[in-house]
Short mmCIF file of C-alpha atoms in Angstrom, two decimals:
data_model
loop_
_atom_site.label_atom_id
_atom_site.label_comp_id
_atom_site.label_asym_id
_atom_site.label_seq_id
_atom_site.Cartn_x
_atom_site.Cartn_y
_atom_site.Cartn_z
CA MET A 1 -47.30 -22.08 -53.14
CA LYS A 2 -49.16 -21.59 -49.58
CA LEU A 3 -45.98 -23.60 -48.38
CA LYS A 4 -43.24 -21.14 -50.14
CA LYS A 5 -45.26 -18.32 -48.56
CA ILE A 6 -44.85 -19.61 -44.97
CA LEU A 7 -40.92 -20.45 -45.34
CA CYS A 8 -40.80 -16.88 -46.99
CA ALA A 9 -42.47 -15.42 -43.99
CA LEU A 10 -40.47 -17.86 -41.35
CA THR A 11 -37.15 -16.86 -43.14
CA ALA A 12 -38.01 -13.11 -42.71
CA ALA A 13 -38.95 -13.31 -39.34
CA LEU A 14 -35.30 -15.65 -38.12
CA MET A 15 -33.44 -12.53 -39.89
CA ALA A 16 -35.45 -9.81 -38.36
CA MET A 17 -34.50 -11.64 -34.86
CA SER A 18 -30.82 -11.92 -36.00
CA LEU A 19 -30.70 -8.00 -36.87
CA LEU A 20 -32.39 -7.40 -33.24
CA ALA A 21 -30.14 -9.78 -31.27
CA GLY A 22 -27.26 -8.16 -32.80
CA CYS A 23 -28.13 -4.98 -32.06
CA GLY A 24 -28.89 -5.70 -28.39
CA GLY A 25 -25.26 -7.21 -28.29
CA GLU A 26 -23.68 -4.30 -29.56
CA LYS A 27 -25.83 -2.23 -27.03
CA LYS A 28 -24.92 -4.75 -24.12
CA ALA A 29 -21.02 -4.29 -25.15
CA ALA A 30 -21.16 -0.60 -25.20
CA ASP A 31 -22.68 -0.32 -21.93
CA SER A 32 -20.12 -2.75 -20.46
CA GLU A 33 -17.00 -0.96 -22.11
CA ALA A 34 -19.01 2.16 -20.49
CA LYS A 35 -18.99 0.37 -16.91
CA ASN A 36 -15.37 -0.37 -16.70
CA GLU A 37 -14.07 2.72 -17.67
CA MET A 38 -12.47 3.91 -14.87
CA LYS A 39 -12.95 7.79 -13.56
CA VAL A 40 -12.24 7.31 -10.00
CA LEU A 41 -9.17 5.51 -8.72
CA ARG A 42 -10.37 4.45 -4.92
CA ALA A 43 -7.35 4.18 -2.86
CA ALA A 44 -7.13 3.24 0.88
CA ALA A 45 -3.96 3.48 3.39
CA SER A 46 -3.69 3.07 7.36
CA VAL A 47 -3.05 7.25 7.42
CA ASP A 48 -0.58 6.67 10.64
CA PHE A 49 2.61 5.87 8.65
CA ALA A 50 4.50 8.69 8.32
CA PRO A 51 5.98 9.68 5.62
CA PHE A 52 4.57 7.51 3.66
CA GLU A 53 0.95 8.47 4.91
CA PHE A 54 -0.09 10.86 7.65
CA GLN A 55 -2.54 13.72 8.59
CA ASP A 56 -1.40 17.08 8.77
CA GLU A 57 -4.15 18.98 10.59
CA THR A 58 -2.98 22.29 8.90
CA LYS A 59 -3.67 20.94 5.35
CA LYS A 60 -7.07 19.29 3.89
CA GLU A 61 -5.61 16.45 2.16
CA TYR A 62 -3.72 13.56 3.46
CA GLN A 63 -0.09 13.99 3.32
CA GLY A 64 3.11 12.03 2.79
CA PHE A 65 5.21 9.99 0.08
CA ASP A 66 2.42 7.26 -0.88
CA MET A 67 -0.12 9.71 -0.64
CA ASP A 68 2.12 12.00 -3.47
CA LEU A 69 2.75 8.80 -5.61
CA ILE A 70 -1.13 7.39 -5.61
CA ARG A 71 -1.81 11.26 -7.00
CA ALA A 72 0.31 11.35 -9.49
CA VAL A 73 -0.49 7.88 -10.52
CA GLY A 74 -3.83 8.88 -11.28
CA LYS A 75 -2.98 11.76 -12.74
CA GLU A 76 -0.91 9.51 -15.32
CA MET A 77 -3.99 6.93 -15.92
CA GLY A 78 -6.30 10.50 -16.25
CA VAL A 79 -8.33 9.45 -13.43
CA LYS A 80 -9.92 11.13 -9.92
CA VAL A 81 -7.86 9.43 -6.97
CA GLU A 82 -9.97 9.57 -3.73
CA ILE A 83 -8.41 8.22 -0.37
CA SER A 84 -9.49 6.46 2.54
CA ASN A 85 -8.04 5.97 5.60
CA ILE A 86 -8.79 2.16 6.98
CA THR A 87 -6.90 0.87 9.72
CA PHE A 88 -3.92 -1.76 8.30
CA ASP A 89 -5.51 -4.95 9.13
CA GLY A 90 -8.65 -3.81 7.36
CA LEU A 91 -7.13 -2.73 4.19
CA ILE A 92 -6.95 -6.47 2.45
CA PRO A 93 -10.49 -7.29 3.38
CA ALA A 94 -11.67 -4.10 1.78
CA LEU A 95 -9.92 -4.85 -1.47
CA GLU A 96 -11.41 -8.16 -1.46
CA ALA A 97 -14.89 -6.78 -0.45
CA GLY A 98 -14.66 -4.78 -3.90
CA ASN A 99 -14.92 -1.48 -1.27
CA ILE A 100 -11.56 -0.02 -3.00
CA ASP A 101 -9.71 -0.41 -5.80
CA VAL A 102 -5.99 -0.22 -4.77
CA ILE A 103 -3.59 -0.24 -1.39
CA ILE A 104 -0.95 2.20 -0.92
CA SER A 105 0.08 2.29 2.35
CA GLY A 106 3.95 1.09 2.75
CA MET A 107 2.56 -2.36 1.89
CA THR A 108 5.52 -4.85 1.63
CA ILE A 109 5.39 -7.40 -0.94
CA ASN A 110 5.44 -10.98 0.22
CA ASP A 111 4.44 -14.64 -0.26
CA THR A 112 1.58 -14.73 2.11
CA ARG A 113 -0.25 -11.45 0.68
CA LYS A 114 0.52 -12.56 -2.94
CA LYS A 115 -2.35 -15.20 -2.06
CA LYS A 116 -4.86 -12.74 -1.44
CA VAL A 117 -3.63 -9.50 -4.00
CA LEU A 118 -1.54 -8.48 -7.05
CA PHE A 119 1.14 -6.10 -6.37
CA SER A 120 2.30 -3.47 -8.81
CA ASP A 121 6.08 -3.69 -9.69
CA PRO A 122 7.87 -2.37 -6.27
CA TYR A 123 7.78 1.32 -5.68
CA TYR A 124 9.93 1.76 -2.41
CA GLU A 125 12.56 -1.03 -0.79
CA SER A 126 12.70 -0.52 2.92
CA GLY A 127 13.77 -2.56 5.65
CA LEU A 128 13.11 -3.46 9.31
CA THR A 129 15.28 -1.62 11.73
CA MET A 130 15.11 -0.94 15.46
CA VAL A 131 15.05 2.22 17.87
CA VAL A 132 15.85 1.61 21.41
CA THR A 133 16.07 4.60 24.38
CA ALA A 134 19.20 6.65 24.00
CA GLY A 135 20.88 4.95 27.28
CA ASN A 136 20.70 1.40 26.03
CA ASP A 137 23.89 0.08 25.36
CA THR A 138 23.13 -3.32 26.33
CA ILE A 139 20.90 -4.05 22.89
CA LYS A 140 23.07 -3.55 19.77
CA THR A 141 22.13 -5.92 17.54
CA PHE A 142 18.55 -8.26 16.51
CA LYS A 143 20.05 -11.15 18.47
CA ASP A 144 20.10 -9.09 21.52
CA LEU A 145 16.55 -8.88 21.46
CA GLU A 146 16.33 -12.55 22.58
CA GLY A 147 13.93 -12.70 25.37
CA LYS A 148 13.19 -8.80 25.68
CA LYS A 149 9.63 -7.00 24.78
CA ILE A 150 9.58 -5.60 21.48
CA ALA A 151 6.83 -3.23 20.21
CA VAL A 152 5.42 -3.00 16.36
CA GLN A 153 2.40 -2.07 14.72
CA ILE A 154 -0.16 -4.93 14.11
CA GLY A 155 -0.42 -7.02 11.35
CA THR A 156 2.84 -5.70 10.01
CA THR A 157 5.88 -7.38 8.81
CA SER A 158 7.52 -6.08 11.77
CA ALA A 159 5.30 -8.35 14.14
CA SER A 160 5.72 -11.58 11.87
CA GLU A 161 9.53 -11.17 12.16
CA CYS A 162 9.70 -10.26 15.51
CA ARG A 163 7.56 -13.69 16.45
CA LYS A 164 10.81 -15.32 15.18
CA ILE A 165 13.18 -13.88 17.98
CA LYS A 166 13.65 -16.48 20.60
CA ASP A 167 11.73 -15.49 23.80
CA ALA A 168 11.02 -12.31 22.64
CA GLN A 169 7.59 -10.79 23.82
CA VAL A 170 6.17 -9.31 20.75
CA ILE A 171 3.49 -6.54 21.78
CA GLU A 172 1.13 -5.35 18.73
CA LEU A 173 -0.18 -1.98 18.96
CA ASP A 174 -2.56 0.10 16.42
CA THR A 175 0.01 2.55 15.30
CA PRO A 176 4.15 3.55 15.32
CA SER A 177 3.36 6.45 17.27
CA ILE A 178 1.92 4.36 20.27
CA CYS A 179 5.01 1.76 19.84
CA PHE A 180 7.40 4.86 20.15
CA MET A 181 5.46 6.02 23.39
CA GLU A 182 5.91 2.62 25.01
CA LEU A 183 9.30 2.68 24.80
CA LYS A 184 9.97 5.83 26.25
CA ALA A 185 7.38 5.20 29.36
CA GLY A 186 9.65 2.06 29.55
CA ASN A 187 7.07 -0.54 29.00
CA VAL A 188 9.27 -2.25 26.08
CA ASP A 189 12.69 -2.37 25.34
CA ALA A 190 12.64 -1.85 21.66
CA VAL A 191 10.38 -0.87 18.55
CA VAL A 192 11.22 -2.48 15.14
CA ASN A 193 9.56 -0.85 12.24
CA ASP A 194 10.35 0.02 8.82
CA ARG A 195 13.20 2.37 8.19
CA PRO A 196 12.21 5.40 6.75
CA VAL A 197 9.38 5.33 9.82
CA ASN A 198 11.98 5.12 12.50
CA ASP A 199 14.09 7.75 11.41
CA TYR A 200 11.46 10.24 10.50
CA PHE A 201 9.88 9.98 14.30
CA ILE A 202 13.52 10.62 15.22
CA SER A 203 13.92 13.79 12.70
CA GLN A 204 10.02 15.34 13.46
CA GLY A 205 12.29 15.52 17.68
CA PHE A 206 11.10 12.43 18.80
CA ASP A 207 14.59 12.45 21.50
CA GLY A 208 15.67 10.11 23.93
CA VAL A 209 15.90 7.25 21.27
CA LYS A 210 18.13 6.03 18.68
CA THR A 211 18.04 3.80 15.61
CA LEU A 212 20.49 0.96 15.17
CA PRO A 213 22.50 0.46 11.64
CA GLU A 214 21.37 -2.75 11.57
CA ARG A 215 18.88 -4.29 9.46
CA LEU A 216 16.37 -7.21 10.09
CA THR A 217 15.35 -7.47 6.47
CA ALA A 218 15.14 -5.76 2.99
CA GLU A 219 11.54 -5.29 1.76
CA ASP A 220 10.10 -3.32 -1.65
CA TYR A 221 6.74 -1.76 -0.82
CA GLY A 222 4.47 -2.43 -3.54
CA ILE A 223 0.63 -1.41 -4.39
CA ALA A 224 -2.07 -3.87 -3.46
CA ILE A 225 -4.70 -4.28 -6.47
CA ASN A 226 -7.57 -7.24 -6.06
CA LYS A 227 -7.06 -10.46 -7.80
CA ASN A 228 -10.04 -9.72 -10.26
CA ASN A 229 -8.67 -7.39 -11.86
CA PRO A 230 -4.94 -7.45 -13.79
CA GLU A 231 -5.76 -4.72 -16.05
CA LEU A 232 -5.69 -2.15 -13.43
CA GLN A 233 -2.31 -3.98 -12.30
CA LYS A 234 -1.05 -3.61 -16.04
CA LYS A 235 -2.36 0.19 -15.84
CA VAL A 236 -0.38 1.10 -12.49
CA ASN A 237 2.39 -0.48 -13.63
CA ALA A 238 2.60 1.84 -16.29
CA ALA A 239 1.84 4.90 -14.86
CA LEU A 240 4.82 4.14 -12.20
CA LYS A 241 7.17 3.44 -15.07
CA LYS A 242 6.34 6.65 -16.66
CA LEU A 243 6.51 8.71 -13.28
CA LYS A 244 9.93 7.43 -12.87
CA ASP A 245 11.10 7.73 -16.97
CA ASN A 246 9.91 11.33 -16.91
CA GLY A 247 11.37 12.01 -13.52
CA GLU A 248 8.32 12.60 -11.64
CA TYR A 249 8.93 10.06 -9.27
CA LYS A 250 12.56 11.62 -8.22
CA LYS A 251 10.56 14.30 -7.00
CA ILE A 252 8.35 13.05 -4.96
CA PHE A 253 11.25 10.80 -3.19
CA ASP A 254 13.18 13.80 -2.91
CA LYS A 255 10.50 15.53 -1.29
CA TRP A 256 10.36 13.19 1.41
CA PHE A 257 13.62 11.12 1.80
CA ALA A 258 16.50 13.32 0.26
CA ALA A 259 17.09 14.88 3.53
CA LYS A 260 17.30 11.60 5.34
CA LYS A 261 20.67 10.12 5.78
CA GLY A 262 22.69 6.56 6.56
#
């Protein structure tokens, strides 16, 4: 009889422990779910890449195509967007360190970067073009850049592609605007950059230079996401698709590019 009472007591204790463990597991799951619920999307860009991202001193928020697009993506996701300004070569390290959630900075999707980050579906097709001084008639194609001095932005595909040009001296600078200044000063023979950036600088009154029509590459821009966050990649892609389906993407695109021809 005494043994039976002991067994009953042990059974009751085990059942109580099981119930407590169940409650604790449910609490942990709920806490984890609440923790994973994103309320702020921490985006970053190198904010000197007009017309994609730049600082207008007359306005509080960063301006540009990428800036409008990521805010629209955040709105579709139901989250607030906070944008940080980080130098281009520091963007991926910041993403890998978990300091930001996404990069939207005119970043070309390529195999090298895919080893470090996830990319959204492409949101913009670009390509590399070159700019020379208006009176330069000796450089007409990219082959003519052999043995020449070429200004590019540091850490970009412009730099890696131009290093393939025979005997070219590739000078990597911090921003596109510095590249243009070096061209006007006669310190380089050409600037190679993404086409919309080159066109934007010229359209904004940067005279004395011209864009040549040949394109060195055709490239897609994507939003970069931490390799460990495929769920965020899915959410960003869903938001991009919705923006294209409902016409909001076209409104943003036309705001920055509709007037640019050629």
